[in-house]
PDB file of C-alpha atoms in Angstrom:
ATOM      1  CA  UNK A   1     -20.693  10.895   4.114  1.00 45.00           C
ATOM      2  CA  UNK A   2     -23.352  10.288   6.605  1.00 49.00           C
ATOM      3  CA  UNK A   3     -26.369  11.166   4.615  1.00 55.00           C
ATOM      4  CA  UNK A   4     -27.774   7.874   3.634  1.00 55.00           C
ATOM      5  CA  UNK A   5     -31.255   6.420   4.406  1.00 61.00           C
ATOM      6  CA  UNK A   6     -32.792   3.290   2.836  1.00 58.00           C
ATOM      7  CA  UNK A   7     -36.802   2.900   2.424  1.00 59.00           C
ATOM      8  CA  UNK A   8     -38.076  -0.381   3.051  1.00 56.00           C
ATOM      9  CA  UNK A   9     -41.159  -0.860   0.919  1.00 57.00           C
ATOM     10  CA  UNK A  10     -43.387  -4.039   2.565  1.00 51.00           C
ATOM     11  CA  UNK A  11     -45.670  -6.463   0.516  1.00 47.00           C
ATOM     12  CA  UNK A  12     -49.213  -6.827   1.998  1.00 45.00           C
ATOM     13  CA  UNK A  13     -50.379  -7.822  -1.185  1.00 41.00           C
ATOM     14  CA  UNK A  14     -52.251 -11.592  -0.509  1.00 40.00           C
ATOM     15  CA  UNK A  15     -52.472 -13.037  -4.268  1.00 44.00           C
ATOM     16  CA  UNK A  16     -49.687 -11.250  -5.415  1.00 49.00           C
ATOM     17  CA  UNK A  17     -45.577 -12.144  -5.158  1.00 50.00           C
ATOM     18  CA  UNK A  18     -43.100  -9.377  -4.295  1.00 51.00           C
ATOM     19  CA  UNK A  19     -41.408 -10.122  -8.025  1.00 51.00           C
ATOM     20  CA  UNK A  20     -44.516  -9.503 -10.019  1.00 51.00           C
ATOM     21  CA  UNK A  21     -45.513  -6.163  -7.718  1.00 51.00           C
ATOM     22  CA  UNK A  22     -41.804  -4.995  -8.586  1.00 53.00           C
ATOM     23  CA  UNK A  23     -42.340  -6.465 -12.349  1.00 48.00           C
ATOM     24  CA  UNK A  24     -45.496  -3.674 -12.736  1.00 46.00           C
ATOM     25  CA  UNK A  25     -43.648  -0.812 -11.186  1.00 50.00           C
ATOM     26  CA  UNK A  26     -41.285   1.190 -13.698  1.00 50.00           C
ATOM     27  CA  UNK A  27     -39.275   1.785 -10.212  1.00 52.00           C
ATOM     28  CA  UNK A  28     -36.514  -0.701 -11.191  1.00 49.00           C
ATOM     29  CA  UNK A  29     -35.651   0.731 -14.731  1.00 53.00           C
ATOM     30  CA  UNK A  30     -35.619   4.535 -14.163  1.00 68.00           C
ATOM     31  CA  UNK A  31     -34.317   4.646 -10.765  1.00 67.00           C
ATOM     32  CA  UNK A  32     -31.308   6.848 -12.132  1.00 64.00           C
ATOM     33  CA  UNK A  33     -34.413   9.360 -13.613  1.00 75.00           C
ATOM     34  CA  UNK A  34     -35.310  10.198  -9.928  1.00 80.00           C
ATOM     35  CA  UNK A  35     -31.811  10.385  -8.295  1.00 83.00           C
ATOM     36  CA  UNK A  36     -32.401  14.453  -8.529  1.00 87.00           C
ATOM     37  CA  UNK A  37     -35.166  14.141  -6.355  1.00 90.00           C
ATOM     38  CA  UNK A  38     -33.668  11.262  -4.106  1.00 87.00           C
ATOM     39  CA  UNK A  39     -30.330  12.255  -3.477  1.00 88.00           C
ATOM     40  CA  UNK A  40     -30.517  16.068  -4.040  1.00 91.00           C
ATOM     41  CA  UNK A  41     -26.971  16.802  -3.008  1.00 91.00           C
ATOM     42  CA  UNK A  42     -23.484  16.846  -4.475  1.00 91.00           C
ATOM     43  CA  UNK A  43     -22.555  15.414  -1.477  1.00 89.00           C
ATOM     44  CA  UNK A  44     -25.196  12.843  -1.703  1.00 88.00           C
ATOM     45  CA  UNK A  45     -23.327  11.187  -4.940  1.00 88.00           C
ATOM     46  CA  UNK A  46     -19.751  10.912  -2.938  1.00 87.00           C
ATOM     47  CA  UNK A  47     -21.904   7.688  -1.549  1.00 84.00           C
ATOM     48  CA  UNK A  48     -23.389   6.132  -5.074  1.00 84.00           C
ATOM     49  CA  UNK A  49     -20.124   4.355  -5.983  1.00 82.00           C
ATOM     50  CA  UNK A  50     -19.344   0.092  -5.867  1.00 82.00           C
ATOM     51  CA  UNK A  51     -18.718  -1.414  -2.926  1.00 81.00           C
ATOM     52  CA  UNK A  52     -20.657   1.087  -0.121  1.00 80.00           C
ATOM     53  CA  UNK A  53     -24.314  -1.284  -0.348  1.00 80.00           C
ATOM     54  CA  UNK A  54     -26.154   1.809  -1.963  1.00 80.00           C
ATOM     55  CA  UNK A  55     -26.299   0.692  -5.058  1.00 81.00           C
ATOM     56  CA  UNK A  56     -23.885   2.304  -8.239  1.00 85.00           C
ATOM     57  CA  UNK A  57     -26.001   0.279 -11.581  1.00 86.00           C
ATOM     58  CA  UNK A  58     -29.230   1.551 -12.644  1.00 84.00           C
ATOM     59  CA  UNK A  59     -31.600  -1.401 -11.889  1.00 83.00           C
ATOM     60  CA  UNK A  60     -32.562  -4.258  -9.304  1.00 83.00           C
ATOM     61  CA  UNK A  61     -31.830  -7.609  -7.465  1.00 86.00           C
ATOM     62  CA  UNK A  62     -32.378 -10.292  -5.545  1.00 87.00           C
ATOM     63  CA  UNK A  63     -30.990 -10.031  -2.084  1.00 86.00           C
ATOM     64  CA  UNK A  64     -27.992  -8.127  -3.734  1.00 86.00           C
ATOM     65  CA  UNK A  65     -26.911  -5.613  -1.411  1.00 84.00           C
ATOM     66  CA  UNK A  66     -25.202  -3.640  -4.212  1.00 85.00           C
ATOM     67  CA  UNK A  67     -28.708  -3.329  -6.302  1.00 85.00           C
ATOM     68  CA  UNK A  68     -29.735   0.289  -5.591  1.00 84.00           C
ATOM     69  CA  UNK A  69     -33.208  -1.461  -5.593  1.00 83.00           C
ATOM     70  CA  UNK A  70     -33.174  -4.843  -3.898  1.00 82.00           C
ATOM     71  CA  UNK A  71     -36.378  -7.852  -3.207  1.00 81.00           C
ATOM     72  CA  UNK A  72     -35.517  -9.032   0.104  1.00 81.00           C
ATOM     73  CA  UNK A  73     -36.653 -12.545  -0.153  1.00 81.00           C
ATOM     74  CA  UNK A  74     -34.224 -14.503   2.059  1.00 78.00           C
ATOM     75  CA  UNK A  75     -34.665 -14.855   5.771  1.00 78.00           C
ATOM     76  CA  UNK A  76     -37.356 -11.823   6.168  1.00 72.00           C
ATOM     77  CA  UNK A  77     -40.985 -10.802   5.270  1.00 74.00           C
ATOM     78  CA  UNK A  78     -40.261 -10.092   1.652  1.00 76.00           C
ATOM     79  CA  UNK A  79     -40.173  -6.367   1.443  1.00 74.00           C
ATOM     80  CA  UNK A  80     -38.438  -4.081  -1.509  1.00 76.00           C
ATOM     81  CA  UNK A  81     -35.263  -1.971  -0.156  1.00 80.00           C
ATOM     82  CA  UNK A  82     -34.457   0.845  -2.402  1.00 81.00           C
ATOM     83  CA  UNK A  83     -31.184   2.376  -1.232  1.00 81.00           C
ATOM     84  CA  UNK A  84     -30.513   5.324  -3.491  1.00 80.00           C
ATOM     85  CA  UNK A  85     -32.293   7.476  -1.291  1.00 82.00           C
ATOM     86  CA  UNK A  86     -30.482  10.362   0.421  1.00 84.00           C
ATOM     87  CA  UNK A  87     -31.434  11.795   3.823  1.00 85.00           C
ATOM     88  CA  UNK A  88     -31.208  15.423   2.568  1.00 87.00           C
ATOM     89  CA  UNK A  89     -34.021  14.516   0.429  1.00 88.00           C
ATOM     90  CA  UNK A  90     -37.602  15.971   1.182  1.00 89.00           C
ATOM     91  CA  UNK A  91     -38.945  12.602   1.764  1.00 86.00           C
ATOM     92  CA  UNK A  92     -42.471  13.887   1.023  1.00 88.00           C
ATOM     93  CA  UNK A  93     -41.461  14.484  -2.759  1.00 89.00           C
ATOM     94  CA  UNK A  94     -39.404  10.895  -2.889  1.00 86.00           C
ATOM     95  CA  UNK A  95     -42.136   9.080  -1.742  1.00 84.00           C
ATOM     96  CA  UNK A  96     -44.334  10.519  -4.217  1.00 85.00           C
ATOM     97  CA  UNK A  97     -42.397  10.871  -7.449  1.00 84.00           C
ATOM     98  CA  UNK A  98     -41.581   6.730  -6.424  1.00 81.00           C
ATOM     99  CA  UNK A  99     -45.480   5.855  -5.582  1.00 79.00           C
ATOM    100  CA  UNK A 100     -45.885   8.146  -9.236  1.00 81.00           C
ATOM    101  CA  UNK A 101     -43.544   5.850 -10.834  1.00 78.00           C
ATOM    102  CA  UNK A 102     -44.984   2.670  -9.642  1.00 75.00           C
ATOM    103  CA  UNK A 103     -48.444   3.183 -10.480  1.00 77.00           C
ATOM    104  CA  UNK A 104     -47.531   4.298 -13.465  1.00 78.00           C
ATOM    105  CA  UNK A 105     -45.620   0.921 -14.122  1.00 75.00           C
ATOM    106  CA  UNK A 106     -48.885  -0.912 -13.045  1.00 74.00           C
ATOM    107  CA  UNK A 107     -51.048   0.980 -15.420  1.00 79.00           C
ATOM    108  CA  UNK A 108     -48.804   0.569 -18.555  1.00 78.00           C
ATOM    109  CA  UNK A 109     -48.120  -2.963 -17.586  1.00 76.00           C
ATOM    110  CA  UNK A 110     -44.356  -2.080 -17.840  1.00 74.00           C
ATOM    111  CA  UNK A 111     -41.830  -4.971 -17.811  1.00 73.00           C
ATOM    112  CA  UNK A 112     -38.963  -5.446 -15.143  1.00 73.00           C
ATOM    113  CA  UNK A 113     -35.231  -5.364 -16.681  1.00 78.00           C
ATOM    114  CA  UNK A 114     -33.166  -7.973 -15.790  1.00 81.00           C
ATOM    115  CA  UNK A 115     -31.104  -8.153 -12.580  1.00 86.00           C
ATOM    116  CA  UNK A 116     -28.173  -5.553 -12.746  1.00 86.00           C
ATOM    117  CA  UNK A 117     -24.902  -7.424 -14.120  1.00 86.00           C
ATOM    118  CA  UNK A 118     -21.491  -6.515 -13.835  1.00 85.00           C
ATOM    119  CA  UNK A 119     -22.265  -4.600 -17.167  1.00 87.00           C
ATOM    120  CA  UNK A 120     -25.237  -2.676 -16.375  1.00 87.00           C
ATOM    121  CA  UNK A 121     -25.328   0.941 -16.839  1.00 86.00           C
ATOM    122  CA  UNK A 122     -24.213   2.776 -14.036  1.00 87.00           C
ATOM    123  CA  UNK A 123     -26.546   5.749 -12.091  1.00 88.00           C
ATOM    124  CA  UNK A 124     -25.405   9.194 -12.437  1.00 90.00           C
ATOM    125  CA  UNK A 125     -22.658  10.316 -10.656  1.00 90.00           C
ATOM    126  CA  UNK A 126     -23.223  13.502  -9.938  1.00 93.00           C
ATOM    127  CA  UNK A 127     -25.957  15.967  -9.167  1.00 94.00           C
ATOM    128  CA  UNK A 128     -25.797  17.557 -12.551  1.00 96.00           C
ATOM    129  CA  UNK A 129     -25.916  14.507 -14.803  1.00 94.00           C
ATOM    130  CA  UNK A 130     -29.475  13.526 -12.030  1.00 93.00           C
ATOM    131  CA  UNK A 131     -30.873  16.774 -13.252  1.00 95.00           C
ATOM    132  CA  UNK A 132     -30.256  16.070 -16.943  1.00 95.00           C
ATOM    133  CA  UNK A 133     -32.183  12.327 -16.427  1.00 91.00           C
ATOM    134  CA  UNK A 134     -34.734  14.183 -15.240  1.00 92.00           C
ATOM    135  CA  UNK A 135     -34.805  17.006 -17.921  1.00 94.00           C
ATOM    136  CA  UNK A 136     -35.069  14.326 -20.419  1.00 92.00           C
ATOM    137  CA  UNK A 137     -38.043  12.797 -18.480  1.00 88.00           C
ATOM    138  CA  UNK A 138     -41.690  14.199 -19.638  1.00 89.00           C
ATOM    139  CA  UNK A 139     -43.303  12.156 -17.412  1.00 86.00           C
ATOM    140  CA  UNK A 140     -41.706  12.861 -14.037  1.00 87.00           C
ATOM    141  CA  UNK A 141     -41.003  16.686 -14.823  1.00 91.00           C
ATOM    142  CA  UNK A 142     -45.144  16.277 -15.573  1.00 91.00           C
ATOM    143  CA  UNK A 143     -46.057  14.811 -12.525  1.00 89.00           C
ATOM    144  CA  UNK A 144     -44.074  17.401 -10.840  1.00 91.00           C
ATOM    145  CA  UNK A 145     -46.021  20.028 -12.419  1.00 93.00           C
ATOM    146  CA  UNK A 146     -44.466  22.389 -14.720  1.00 94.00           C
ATOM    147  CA  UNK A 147     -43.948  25.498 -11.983  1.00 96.00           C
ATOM    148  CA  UNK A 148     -42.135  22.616  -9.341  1.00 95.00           C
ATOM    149  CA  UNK A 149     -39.961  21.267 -11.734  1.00 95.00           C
ATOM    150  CA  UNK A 150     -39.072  24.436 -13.330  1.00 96.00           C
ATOM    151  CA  UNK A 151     -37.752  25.554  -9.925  1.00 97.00           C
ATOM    152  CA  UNK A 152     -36.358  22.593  -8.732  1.00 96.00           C
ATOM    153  CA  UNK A 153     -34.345  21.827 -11.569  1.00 96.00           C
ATOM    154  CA  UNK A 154     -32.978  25.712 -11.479  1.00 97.00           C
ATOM    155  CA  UNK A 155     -32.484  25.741  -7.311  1.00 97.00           C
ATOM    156  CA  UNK A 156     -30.640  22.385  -7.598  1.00 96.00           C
ATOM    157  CA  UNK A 157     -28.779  23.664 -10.956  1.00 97.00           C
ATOM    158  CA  UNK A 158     -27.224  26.117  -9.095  1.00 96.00           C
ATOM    159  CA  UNK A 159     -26.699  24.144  -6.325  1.00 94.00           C
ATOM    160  CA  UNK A 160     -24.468  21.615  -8.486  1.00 96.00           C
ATOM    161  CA  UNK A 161     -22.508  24.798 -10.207  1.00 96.00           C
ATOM    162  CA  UNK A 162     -21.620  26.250  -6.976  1.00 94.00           C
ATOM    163  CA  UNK A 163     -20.892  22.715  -4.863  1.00 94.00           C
ATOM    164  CA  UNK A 164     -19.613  20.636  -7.891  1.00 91.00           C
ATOM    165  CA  UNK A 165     -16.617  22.137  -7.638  1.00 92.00           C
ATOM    166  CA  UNK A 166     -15.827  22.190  -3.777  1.00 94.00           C
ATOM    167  CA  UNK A 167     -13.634  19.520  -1.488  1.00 93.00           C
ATOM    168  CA  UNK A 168     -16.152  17.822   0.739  1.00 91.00           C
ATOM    169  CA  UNK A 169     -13.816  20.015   3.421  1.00 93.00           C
ATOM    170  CA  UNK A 170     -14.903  23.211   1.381  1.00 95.00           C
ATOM    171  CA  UNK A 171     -18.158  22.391   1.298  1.00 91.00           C
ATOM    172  CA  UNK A 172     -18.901  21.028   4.684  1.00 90.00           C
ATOM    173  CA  UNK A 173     -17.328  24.757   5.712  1.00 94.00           C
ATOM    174  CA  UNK A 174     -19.787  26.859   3.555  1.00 93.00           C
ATOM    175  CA  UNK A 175     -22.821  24.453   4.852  1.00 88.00           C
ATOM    176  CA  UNK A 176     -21.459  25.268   8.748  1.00 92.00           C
ATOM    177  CA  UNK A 177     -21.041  28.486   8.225  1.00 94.00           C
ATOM    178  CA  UNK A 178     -24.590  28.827   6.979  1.00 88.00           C
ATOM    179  CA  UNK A 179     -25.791  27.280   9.769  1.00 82.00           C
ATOM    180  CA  UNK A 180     -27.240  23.985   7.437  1.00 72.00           C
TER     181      UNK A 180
END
């Protein structure tokens, strides 16, 4: 699919590294709670699989270009790249549920995970098991606000009935013939 985006997240911070910035946000260990809102699509999780550099484990690393979220410190102005971000996204409500997440990392004082290991948990793989991570999430569906996340989680719902089961042929025919 040709639907993928990365965000590249720079460090102007003076007194403070790129790992500890990362270390306060709770970005790296609920990544797979926003993957409704970042990759919105059933289409978008034909991508989220080993070996395409987007990123398949739920967490971070260092220069790993299979960490969904990865600290670019090699060879570059250190910079965070998070890569499970889907260009049929509204970026507007990505950014913020992310910047959300973040801050609230920095104000809890939230610890980063480990790097992802051949054993981490995987992100969901498909648009329904997203919207269940985010179900189960009081804090995101809050800072959503309880009449945007009730609709959001029933639009996309019935998104992932009615796609879920298509062929990507099948579906990219129903999105042409839409005009989408």
């Amino acid at each position: 699919t040709l639907s993928s985006i990365s965000l590249f997240v720079f460090f102007l911070m003076i007194r403070r590294p790129p790992r500890s910035t990362l270390s306060s946000s709770s970005a790296a260990s609920d990544v797979y709670k926003r993957q409704s809102i970042c990759t919105p699509t059933c289409n978008s999780f034909r991508r989220i699989q080993p070996g395409c550099w987007v990123g398949a484990q739920c967490g971070w690393g260092v220069d790993d270009k299979e960490a969904p979220l990865r600290l670019c410190l090699s060879n570059c102005e250190p910079h965070l790249e998070i890569k499970c971000v889907d260009a049929t996204c509204n970026p507007y409500l990505a950014l913020a549920m992310l910047a959300r997440s973040g801050l609230e990392g920095v104000k809890t004082g939230a610890d980063l995970p480990p790097p992802i290991t051949p054993d981490t948990k995987l992100l969901p793989t498909s648009l329904t098991q997203a919207l269940d991570a985010l179900e189960a999430d009081r804090f995101l569906l809050q800072a959503l606000g309880r009449e945007l996340s009730q609709v959001y989680v029933a639009v996309k719902r019935t998104e992932a009935d009615y796609f879920g089961t298509l062929s990507l042929e099948q579906e990219v025919a129903v999105l042409i013939s839409k005009g989408l």
